[in-house]
PDB file of C-alpha atoms and ligand atoms in Angstrom:
ATOM      1  CA  MET A   1      15.759  11.502  31.415  1.00  0.00           C
ATOM      2  CA  ARG A   2      15.933  13.403  34.929  1.00  0.00           C
ATOM      3  CA  TRP A   3      13.612  16.460  34.052  1.00  0.00           C
ATOM      4  CA  PRO A   4      10.325  14.727  34.760  1.00  0.00           C
ATOM      5  CA  GLY A   5      11.993  12.983  38.418  1.00  0.00           C
ATOM      6  CA  ALA A   6      13.424  17.356  38.803  1.00  0.00           C
ATOM      7  CA  ALA A   7      10.341  18.426  38.037  1.00  0.00           C
ATOM      8  CA  LEU A   8       8.249  16.296  40.576  1.00  0.00           C
ATOM      9  CA  ALA A   9      10.926  16.674  43.121  1.00  0.00           C
ATOM     10  CA  LEU A  10      10.825  20.653  43.100  1.00  0.00           C
ATOM     11  CA  LEU A  11       6.803  19.819  42.780  1.00  0.00           C
ATOM     12  CA  LEU A  12       6.952  17.482  46.420  1.00  0.00           C
ATOM     13  CA  MET A  13       8.777  20.022  47.537  1.00  0.00           C
ATOM     14  CA  GLY A  14       6.237  22.824  46.809  1.00  0.00           C
ATOM     15  CA  LEU A  15       3.835  20.720  48.253  1.00  0.00           C
ATOM     16  CA  ALA A  16       5.025  20.388  51.302  1.00  0.00           C
ATOM     17  CA  GLY A  17       6.320  24.202  51.805  1.00  0.00           C
ATOM     18  CA  CYS A  18       9.879  23.083  52.751  1.00  0.00           C
ATOM     19  CA  SER A  19      10.933  26.383  50.952  1.00  0.00           C
ATOM     20  CA  THR A  20      10.632  29.619  49.299  1.00  0.00           C
ATOM     21  CA  ALA A  21      14.389  29.531  48.106  1.00  0.00           C
ATOM     22  CA  ALA A  22      15.151  28.783  44.748  1.00  0.00           C
ATOM     23  CA  PRO A  23      15.924  25.777  44.881  1.00  0.00           C
ATOM     24  CA  ALA A  24      19.385  24.693  44.380  1.00  0.00           C
ATOM     25  CA  ALA A  25      20.413  22.186  42.048  1.00  0.00           C
ATOM     26  CA  GLN A  26      19.414  18.537  42.672  1.00  0.00           C
ATOM     27  CA  SER A  27      21.473  15.220  43.803  1.00  0.00           C
ATOM     28  CA  PRO A  28      21.384  13.205  41.333  1.00  0.00           C
ATOM     29  CA  ALA A  29      21.633  10.784  43.797  1.00  0.00           C
ATOM     30  CA  ALA A  30      18.904  12.654  45.378  1.00  0.00           C
ATOM     31  CA  GLU A  31      16.147  11.851  42.305  1.00  0.00           C
ATOM     32  CA  PRO A  32      15.505   8.253  43.016  1.00  0.00           C
ATOM     33  CA  THR A  33      14.844   8.637  46.743  1.00  0.00           C
ATOM     34  CA  THR A  34      12.611  11.334  46.551  1.00  0.00           C
ATOM     35  CA  THR A  35      10.573  10.006  43.848  1.00  0.00           C
ATOM     36  CA  SER A  36      10.520   6.454  43.695  1.00  0.00           C
ATOM     37  CA  ALA A  37       7.632   4.842  45.294  1.00  0.00           C
ATOM     38  CA  ALA A  38       8.123   1.723  48.597  1.00  0.00           C
ATOM     39  CA  THR A  39       9.070  -0.617  46.089  1.00  0.00           C
ATOM     40  CA  ALA A  40      11.632   0.977  43.972  1.00  0.00           C
ATOM     41  CA  PRO A  41      15.419  -0.428  44.588  1.00  0.00           C
ATOM     42  CA  ALA A  42      17.941   0.232  46.540  1.00  0.00           C
ATOM     43  CA  THR A  43      20.292   1.398  44.410  1.00  0.00           C
ATOM     44  CA  GLU A  44      19.835   4.231  41.154  1.00  0.00           C
ATOM     45  CA  ALA A  45      18.014   1.893  38.327  1.00  0.00           C
ATOM     46  CA  PRO A  46      20.130   2.469  35.456  1.00  0.00           C
ATOM     47  CA  PRO A  47      19.590   4.557  32.988  1.00  0.00           C
ATOM     48  CA  PRO A  48      17.552   3.861  30.102  1.00  0.00           C
ATOM     49  CA  THR A  49      18.605   1.960  27.071  1.00  0.00           C
ATOM     50  CA  GLN A  50      19.566   4.131  24.503  1.00  0.00           C
ATOM     51  CA  PRO A  51      18.635   3.147  20.812  1.00  0.00           C
ATOM     52  CA  ALA A  52      21.441   1.705  18.754  1.00  0.00           C
ATOM     53  CA  PRO A  53      22.139   3.849  15.852  1.00  0.00           C
ATOM     54  CA  ALA A  54      20.421   2.076  12.731  1.00  0.00           C
ATOM     55  CA  PRO A  55      22.513   1.842  10.310  1.00  0.00           C
ATOM     56  CA  SER A  56      23.063   4.178   7.786  1.00  0.00           C
ATOM     57  CA  THR A  57      22.508   2.353   4.516  1.00  0.00           C
ATOM     58  CA  PRO A  58      21.604  -1.663   4.119  1.00  0.00           C
ATOM     59  CA  ALA A  59      24.382  -3.473   2.364  1.00  0.00           C
ATOM     60  CA  VAL A  60      22.090  -4.880  -0.641  1.00  0.00           C
ATOM     61  CA  PRO A  61      18.860  -3.382  -0.162  1.00  0.00           C
ATOM     62  CA  ALA A  62      15.930  -5.388  -1.761  1.00  0.00           C
ATOM     63  CA  PRO A  63      14.246  -4.161  -4.073  1.00  0.00           C
ATOM     64  CA  VAL A  64      10.545  -2.763  -2.787  1.00  0.00           C
ATOM     65  CA  VAL A  65       7.569  -3.159  -4.587  1.00  0.00           C
ATOM     66  CA  VAL A  66       3.960  -1.788  -3.068  1.00  0.00           C
ATOM     67  CA  LEU A  67       0.801  -3.733  -4.558  1.00  0.00           C
ATOM     68  CA  ASP A  68      -2.158  -1.847  -4.095  1.00  0.00           C
ATOM     69  CA  PRO A  69      -5.270  -4.773  -4.189  1.00  0.00           C
ATOM     70  CA  GLY A  70      -8.229  -2.320  -5.231  1.00  0.00           C
ATOM     71  CA  HIS A  71     -11.275  -1.286  -2.714  1.00  0.00           C
ATOM     72  CA  ASN A  72     -11.782  -2.827   0.391  1.00  0.00           C
ATOM     73  CA  GLY A  73     -14.541  -5.208   2.160  1.00  0.00           C
ATOM     74  CA  GLY A  74     -15.467  -2.223   4.040  1.00  0.00           C
ATOM     75  CA  ASN A  75     -16.198   0.012   1.751  1.00  0.00           C
ATOM     76  CA  ALA A  76     -20.137  -0.517   0.693  1.00  0.00           C
ATOM     77  CA  ALA A  77     -20.733  -0.491   4.274  1.00  0.00           C
ATOM     78  CA  HIS A  78     -18.833   3.718   4.917  1.00  0.00           C
ATOM     79  CA  PRO A  79     -20.036   5.902   2.276  1.00  0.00           C
ATOM     80  CA  GLU A  80     -19.427   8.819   4.181  1.00  0.00           C
ATOM     81  CA  VAL A  81     -15.372   7.871   4.440  1.00  0.00           C
ATOM     82  CA  VAL A  82     -15.742   6.128  -0.099  1.00  0.00           C
ATOM     83  CA  THR A  83     -17.253   9.161  -0.827  1.00  0.00           C
ATOM     84  CA  ALA A  84     -15.592  11.564   0.422  1.00  0.00           C
ATOM     85  CA  PRO A  85     -13.126  13.870  -2.045  1.00  0.00           C
ATOM     86  CA  VAL A  86      -9.443  13.794  -2.661  1.00  0.00           C
ATOM     87  CA  PRO A  87      -6.737  15.479  -4.828  1.00  0.00           C
ATOM     88  CA  ASP A  88      -7.611  13.279  -8.000  1.00  0.00           C
ATOM     89  CA  GLY A  89      -3.284  13.796  -8.947  1.00  0.00           C
ATOM     90  CA  ALA A  90      -5.291  16.483 -11.905  1.00  0.00           C
ATOM     91  CA  GLY A  91      -5.700  19.338 -10.523  1.00  0.00           C
ATOM     92  CA  GLY A  92      -9.269  18.194  -9.242  1.00  0.00           C
ATOM     93  CA  THR A  93     -11.255  16.104  -7.075  1.00  0.00           C
ATOM     94  CA  LYS A  94     -12.601  12.117  -7.293  1.00  0.00           C
ATOM     95  CA  PRO A  95     -14.075  10.124  -4.020  1.00  0.00           C
ATOM     96  CA  CYS A  96     -11.618   8.798  -1.677  1.00  0.00           C
ATOM     97  CA  ASN A  97     -12.315   5.279  -2.713  1.00  0.00           C
ATOM     98  CA  THR A  98     -15.162   2.904  -4.007  1.00  0.00           C
ATOM     99  CA  THR A  99     -16.736  -0.275  -3.682  1.00  0.00           C
ATOM    100  CA  GLY A 100     -15.525  -2.179  -6.659  1.00  0.00           C
ATOM    101  CA  THR A 101     -17.509  -4.718  -9.161  1.00  0.00           C
ATOM    102  CA  ALA A 102     -18.378  -8.234  -8.897  1.00  0.00           C
ATOM    103  CA  THR A 103     -19.035 -11.311 -10.751  1.00  0.00           C
ATOM    104  CA  ASP A 104     -23.197 -11.789 -11.482  1.00  0.00           C
ATOM    105  CA  ALA A 105     -22.985 -14.287  -9.138  1.00  0.00           C
ATOM    106  CA  GLY A 106     -21.595 -12.056  -6.379  1.00  0.00           C
ATOM    107  CA  PHE A 107     -18.400 -12.518  -5.929  1.00  0.00           C
ATOM    108  CA  ALA A 108     -16.559  -9.154  -5.034  1.00  0.00           C
ATOM    109  CA  GLU A 109     -13.533  -7.679  -7.335  1.00  0.00           C
ATOM    110  CA  HIS A 110     -12.291  -6.739  -3.471  1.00  0.00           C
ATOM    111  CA  ALA A 111     -11.314 -10.158  -2.789  1.00  0.00           C
ATOM    112  CA  PHE A 112     -10.162 -10.981  -6.033  1.00  0.00           C
ATOM    113  CA  ASN A 113      -7.432  -7.593  -6.094  1.00  0.00           C
ATOM    114  CA  TRP A 114      -6.365  -9.410  -2.129  1.00  0.00           C
ATOM    115  CA  ASP A 115      -6.581 -12.329  -3.377  1.00  0.00           C
ATOM    116  CA  VAL A 116      -4.090 -12.303  -6.016  1.00  0.00           C
ATOM    117  CA  ALA A 117      -2.364  -9.452  -4.420  1.00  0.00           C
ATOM    118  CA  LEU A 118      -1.753 -11.882  -1.797  1.00  0.00           C
ATOM    119  CA  ARG A 119       0.022 -14.299  -4.164  1.00  0.00           C
ATOM    120  CA  VAL A 120       1.782 -12.252  -5.565  1.00  0.00           C
ATOM    121  CA  ARG A 121       3.315 -10.477  -1.868  1.00  0.00           C
ATOM    122  CA  ASP A 122       4.933 -14.317  -2.019  1.00  0.00           C
ATOM    123  CA  ARG A 123       6.612 -14.743  -5.077  1.00  0.00           C
ATOM    124  CA  LEU A 124       7.353 -11.251  -5.497  1.00  0.00           C
ATOM    125  CA  THR A 125       9.201 -11.853  -1.528  1.00  0.00           C
ATOM    126  CA  ALA A 126      10.240 -15.621  -2.446  1.00  0.00           C
ATOM    127  CA  ALA A 127      12.258 -13.971  -4.919  1.00  0.00           C
ATOM    128  CA  GLY A 128      14.154 -11.526  -2.701  1.00  0.00           C
ATOM    129  CA  VAL A 129      11.744  -8.127  -3.239  1.00  0.00           C
ATOM    130  CA  ALA A 130      10.300  -6.703  -0.106  1.00  0.00           C
ATOM    131  CA  VAL A 131       6.703  -6.154  -0.637  1.00  0.00           C
ATOM    132  CA  VAL A 132       4.848  -3.429   1.187  1.00  0.00           C
ATOM    133  CA  LEU A 133       0.566  -3.127   0.643  1.00  0.00           C
ATOM    134  CA  THR A 134      -1.589  -0.428   0.941  1.00  0.00           C
ATOM    135  CA  ARG A 135      -3.624  -2.255   2.836  1.00  0.00           C
ATOM    136  CA  GLN A 136      -3.462  -5.235   5.274  1.00  0.00           C
ATOM    137  CA  ASP A 137      -6.414  -7.089   5.412  1.00  0.00           C
ATOM    138  CA  ASP A 138     -10.079  -6.718   3.316  1.00  0.00           C
ATOM    139  CA  SER A 139     -13.077  -5.633   5.838  1.00  0.00           C
ATOM    140  CA  GLY A 140     -11.647  -2.314   5.814  1.00  0.00           C
ATOM    141  CA  VAL A 141     -12.382   0.828   4.996  1.00  0.00           C
ATOM    142  CA  GLY A 142     -10.318   2.863   2.064  1.00  0.00           C
ATOM    143  CA  PRO A 143      -7.679   3.845   1.916  1.00  0.00           C
ATOM    144  CA  CYS A 144      -8.302   6.500  -0.273  1.00  0.00           C
ATOM    145  CA  VAL A 145      -7.128   6.342  -3.687  1.00  0.00           C
ATOM    146  CA  ASP A 146      -4.712   9.455  -3.137  1.00  0.00           C
ATOM    147  CA  ALA A 147      -2.300   8.110   0.110  1.00  0.00           C
ATOM    148  CA  ARG A 148      -2.235   4.416  -1.970  1.00  0.00           C
ATOM    149  CA  GLY A 149      -0.769   6.181  -4.955  1.00  0.00           C
ATOM    150  CA  ARG A 150       2.089   8.378  -2.177  1.00  0.00           C
ATOM    151  CA  LEU A 151       2.614   5.606  -0.797  1.00  0.00           C
ATOM    152  CA  ALA A 152       5.365   4.561  -2.907  1.00  0.00           C
ATOM    153  CA  GLY A 153       7.233   6.928  -2.459  1.00  0.00           C
ATOM    154  CA  GLU A 154       7.171   7.570   0.705  1.00  0.00           C
ATOM    155  CA  VAL A 155       8.193   4.322   1.172  1.00  0.00           C
ATOM    156  CA  GLY A 156      10.975   4.306  -2.023  1.00  0.00           C
ATOM    157  CA  ALA A 157       9.335   1.518  -4.466  1.00  0.00           C
ATOM    158  CA  SER A 158      10.864   1.252  -7.272  1.00  0.00           C
ATOM    159  CA  ALA A 159       6.885  -0.078  -8.423  1.00  0.00           C
ATOM    160  CA  PHE A 160       3.439  -0.034  -7.509  1.00  0.00           C
ATOM    161  CA  VAL A 161       1.286  -2.523  -9.067  1.00  0.00           C
ATOM    162  CA  GLY A 162      -2.371  -1.735  -8.996  1.00  0.00           C
ATOM    163  CA  ILE A 163      -3.981  -4.711  -8.910  1.00  0.00           C
ATOM    164  CA  HIS A 164      -8.052  -4.133  -9.946  1.00  0.00           C
ATOM    165  CA  GLY A 165     -11.384  -6.164 -12.505  1.00  0.00           C
ATOM    166  CA  ASP A 166     -12.910  -4.816 -14.572  1.00  0.00           C
ATOM    167  CA  GLY A 167     -16.829  -4.065 -14.640  1.00  0.00           C
ATOM    168  CA  ALA A 168     -17.612  -3.097 -18.277  1.00  0.00           C
ATOM    169  CA  GLY A 169     -20.557  -4.962 -20.486  1.00  0.00           C
ATOM    170  CA  ALA A 170     -20.763  -8.995 -20.617  1.00  0.00           C
ATOM    171  CA  GLY A 171     -19.418  -8.645 -24.111  1.00  0.00           C
ATOM    172  CA  GLY A 172     -15.862  -8.144 -23.718  1.00  0.00           C
ATOM    173  CA  ARG A 173     -12.998 -10.145 -22.296  1.00  0.00           C
ATOM    174  CA  GLY A 174      -9.659 -10.387 -21.477  1.00  0.00           C
ATOM    175  CA  PHE A 175      -6.782  -8.025 -19.096  1.00  0.00           C
ATOM    176  CA  HIS A 176      -5.528  -4.452 -19.976  1.00  0.00           C
ATOM    177  CA  VAL A 177      -3.164  -2.352 -18.236  1.00  0.00           C
ATOM    178  CA  ILE A 178      -3.137   1.404 -17.162  1.00  0.00           C
ATOM    179  CA  THR A 179      -0.281   4.361 -17.090  1.00  0.00           C
ATOM    180  CA  SER A 180      -1.246   7.754 -16.524  1.00  0.00           C
ATOM    181  CA  SER A 181      -1.669   9.625 -19.282  1.00  0.00           C
ATOM    182  CA  LEU A 182      -0.532  13.051 -17.514  1.00  0.00           C
ATOM    183  CA  ASP A 183       2.471  11.752 -16.705  1.00  0.00           C
ATOM    184  CA  PRO A 184       3.531  14.112 -13.658  1.00  0.00           C
ATOM    185  CA  ALA A 185       5.984  12.827 -12.299  1.00  0.00           C
ATOM    186  CA  GLY A 186       7.926  13.425 -15.488  1.00  0.00           C
ATOM    187  CA  ALA A 187       9.581  11.511 -18.351  1.00  0.00           C
ATOM    188  CA  GLY A 188      11.290   9.758 -16.578  1.00  0.00           C
ATOM    189  CA  VAL A 189       8.775   8.294 -13.941  1.00  0.00           C
ATOM    190  CA  ALA A 190       6.861   8.206 -16.754  1.00  0.00           C
ATOM    191  CA  ALA A 191       9.011   5.738 -18.709  1.00  0.00           C
ATOM    192  CA  GLY A 192       9.267   3.472 -16.536  1.00  0.00           C
ATOM    193  CA  SER A 193       5.676   3.385 -16.367  1.00  0.00           C
ATOM    194  CA  ASP A 194       5.426   2.094 -19.875  1.00  0.00           C
ATOM    195  CA  ALA A 195       8.849  -0.427 -19.392  1.00  0.00           C
ATOM    196  CA  LEU A 196       6.178  -2.027 -16.384  1.00  0.00           C
ATOM    197  CA  ALA A 197       3.322  -2.211 -18.342  1.00  0.00           C
ATOM    198  CA  LEU A 198       5.212  -3.754 -21.501  1.00  0.00           C
ATOM    199  CA  SER A 199       6.668  -6.322 -18.855  1.00  0.00           C
ATOM    200  CA  ILE A 200       2.825  -7.119 -16.641  1.00  0.00           C
ATOM    201  CA  ARG A 201       1.049  -6.862 -20.420  1.00  0.00           C
ATOM    202  CA  ASP A 202       3.483  -9.863 -22.284  1.00  0.00           C
ATOM    203  CA  ALA A 203       2.947 -11.491 -18.403  1.00  0.00           C
ATOM    204  CA  MET A 204       0.299 -11.886 -18.791  1.00  0.00           C
ATOM    205  CA  THR A 205      -1.502 -13.146 -22.149  1.00  0.00           C
ATOM    206  CA  ALA A 206       0.561 -16.278 -21.402  1.00  0.00           C
ATOM    207  CA  VAL A 207      -3.306 -16.372 -18.983  1.00  0.00           C
ATOM    208  CA  VAL A 208      -6.332 -14.317 -19.887  1.00  0.00           C
ATOM    209  CA  PRO A 209      -6.403 -12.364 -23.578  1.00  0.00           C
ATOM    210  CA  PRO A 210      -5.706  -8.706 -23.937  1.00  0.00           C
ATOM    211  CA  GLY A 211      -8.860  -6.529 -23.537  1.00  0.00           C
ATOM    212  CA  ASP A 212     -11.081  -7.072 -26.814  1.00  0.00           C
ATOM    213  CA  TYR A 213     -13.189  -3.922 -25.360  1.00  0.00           C
ATOM    214  CA  VAL A 214     -10.239  -1.057 -24.522  1.00  0.00           C
ATOM    215  CA  GLY A 215      -6.999   0.441 -24.965  1.00  0.00           C
ATOM    216  CA  ARG A 216      -4.539  -1.420 -27.402  1.00  0.00           C
ATOM    217  CA  ASN A 217      -2.915  -4.502 -27.692  1.00  0.00           C
ATOM    218  CA  GLY A 218      -3.791  -4.804 -23.349  1.00  0.00           C
ATOM    219  CA  LEU A 219      -2.270  -1.391 -23.163  1.00  0.00           C
ATOM    220  CA  ASP A 220      -4.680   1.895 -22.078  1.00  0.00           C
ATOM    221  CA  SER A 221      -3.655   5.094 -20.560  1.00  0.00           C
ATOM    222  CA  ARG A 222      -6.118   7.638 -18.892  1.00  0.00           C
ATOM    223  CA  PRO A 223      -5.545  10.983 -16.852  1.00  0.00           C
ATOM    224  CA  ASP A 224      -8.641  10.386 -14.209  1.00  0.00           C
ATOM    225  CA  LEU A 225      -6.901   7.834 -11.975  1.00  0.00           C
ATOM    226  CA  ALA A 226      -4.993   9.312  -8.700  1.00  0.00           C
ATOM    227  CA  GLY A 227      -3.204   5.914  -7.689  1.00  0.00           C
ATOM    228  CA  LEU A 228      -1.545   6.573 -10.519  1.00  0.00           C
ATOM    229  CA  ASN A 229      -1.262  10.853 -11.230  1.00  0.00           C
ATOM    230  CA  ILE A 230       0.185  10.773  -8.540  1.00  0.00           C
ATOM    231  CA  ASN A 231       2.845   7.904  -8.326  1.00  0.00           C
ATOM    232  CA  ALA A 232       6.227   9.339  -7.646  1.00  0.00           C
ATOM    233  CA  VAL A 233       7.750   5.930  -9.563  1.00  0.00           C
ATOM    234  CA  PRO A 234       6.466   3.365 -11.852  1.00  0.00           C
ATOM    235  CA  ALA A 235       2.685   3.075 -11.448  1.00  0.00           C
ATOM    236  CA  VAL A 236      -0.058   1.011 -13.036  1.00  0.00           C
ATOM    237  CA  TYR A 237      -2.816  -0.420 -12.810  1.00  0.00           C
ATOM    238  CA  VAL A 238      -3.840  -3.710 -13.361  1.00  0.00           C
ATOM    239  CA  GLU A 239      -7.590  -4.831 -15.015  1.00  0.00           C
ATOM    240  CA  CYS A 240      -6.777  -9.131 -14.972  1.00  0.00           C
ATOM    241  CA  GLY A 241     -10.106  -9.403 -16.458  1.00  0.00           C
ATOM    242  CA  ASN A 242     -13.552  -8.354 -16.975  1.00  0.00           C
ATOM    243  CA  MET A 243     -15.814  -9.507 -13.753  1.00  0.00           C
ATOM    244  CA  ARG A 244     -19.190  -8.975 -15.926  1.00  0.00           C
ATOM    245  CA  ASN A 245     -17.444 -11.378 -18.416  1.00  0.00           C
ATOM    246  CA  ALA A 246     -18.928 -15.243 -18.026  1.00  0.00           C
ATOM    247  CA  THR A 247     -14.883 -16.503 -19.610  1.00  0.00           C
ATOM    248  CA  ASP A 248     -12.720 -14.443 -17.450  1.00  0.00           C
ATOM    249  CA  ALA A 249     -15.595 -14.234 -13.811  1.00  0.00           C
ATOM    250  CA  ALA A 250     -14.761 -17.948 -14.011  1.00  0.00           C
ATOM    251  CA  LEU A 251     -11.497 -17.696 -14.026  1.00  0.00           C
ATOM    252  CA  MET A 252     -11.460 -14.894 -11.753  1.00  0.00           C
ATOM    253  CA  SER A 253     -14.376 -16.765  -8.999  1.00  0.00           C
ATOM    254  CA  ASP A 254     -11.492 -19.701  -9.023  1.00  0.00           C
ATOM    255  CA  PRO A 255      -8.317 -19.976  -6.556  1.00  0.00           C
ATOM    256  CA  ALA A 256      -6.411 -22.068  -9.873  1.00  0.00           C
ATOM    257  CA  GLY A 257      -7.330 -18.412 -11.564  1.00  0.00           C
ATOM    258  CA  ARG A 258      -6.298 -16.176  -8.914  1.00  0.00           C
ATOM    259  CA  ALA A 259      -2.930 -18.051  -8.688  1.00  0.00           C
ATOM    260  CA  ALA A 260      -2.447 -18.630 -12.857  1.00  0.00           C
ATOM    261  CA  VAL A 261      -2.933 -14.548 -12.899  1.00  0.00           C
ATOM    262  CA  ALA A 262      -1.321 -14.136  -9.472  1.00  0.00           C
ATOM    263  CA  ASP A 263       2.091 -15.983 -11.178  1.00  0.00           C
ATOM    264  CA  ARG A 264       2.536 -13.466 -14.421  1.00  0.00           C
ATOM    265  CA  LEU A 265       1.515 -10.994 -12.989  1.00  0.00           C
ATOM    266  CA  ALA A 266       4.786 -11.509 -10.153  1.00  0.00           C
ATOM    267  CA  THR A 267       6.666 -12.289 -13.498  1.00  0.00           C
ATOM    268  CA  GLY A 268       5.708  -9.580 -15.713  1.00  0.00           C
ATOM    269  CA  VAL A 269       6.866  -7.731 -11.795  1.00  0.00           C
ATOM    270  CA  LEU A 270       9.901  -9.042 -12.250  1.00  0.00           C
ATOM    271  CA  ALA A 271      11.356  -9.128 -15.637  1.00  0.00           C
ATOM    272  CA  TYR A 272      10.590  -5.555 -15.039  1.00  0.00           C
ATOM    273  CA  LEU A 273      13.144  -4.978 -11.548  1.00  0.00           C
ATOM    274  CA  GLY A 274      15.184  -6.701 -13.895  1.00  0.00           C
ATOM    275  CA  ARG A 275      15.259 -10.627 -11.492  1.00  0.00           C
TER     276      ARG A 275
HETATM  277 ZN1   ZN B 301     -11.530  -1.840  -9.255  1.00  0.00          ZN
END
């Protein structure tokens, strides 16, 4: 940290025209008086504190899970952001994000996703799991689906769980868990995604029936979801129910219903982690 002081000293010398000779090496003791203001102490300031080196490995690392509450509360007001194309993990592009669906009564999916994600976070944290959220509130814009999909790999997570509510026809009800059908991260990660999906499926059936309008036995596989295609770790999206179905909407709009859904989601994740 001596260069700024030395550089300023040389600059001051140049401004004063005090020397045209090659600058001699400045004595360290001269720097404080040359560069300090009148308030500087008479004695030389201690050197900047160096941060302690981080331990190379934690003693017992907690497993990390990324929770991805789908969409965001500010998306609808910023189409210029959410419609921008981003990589879809399948060689093409898709919009950065979407606004999500809502119940017929107007309860927004982004709010459902956010509330459930916080409840799942609390359960997992209490069980000793470190949780990273892809967004920090329910009033922002984005992040884009590709950034959400990259996050789990970036933070060394063991699993990625996207939380959504579906917006299908009113006659269909139930939840389903989606994996990528492309397996872009290899067979090992794909097997992990399948195992994660099964754990969550088995837990979720206690509060919501498997979807009767999509997939099979509460499971589905798709090639078009960037957040799954781009993921480097076992990853699923959970469509916790159909917000356009009256029965599912009643459950999802009720805080007690969301607590029950979150409890089952957390149970499924913990079972996958073996905790
Ligand atoms: Zn959604």
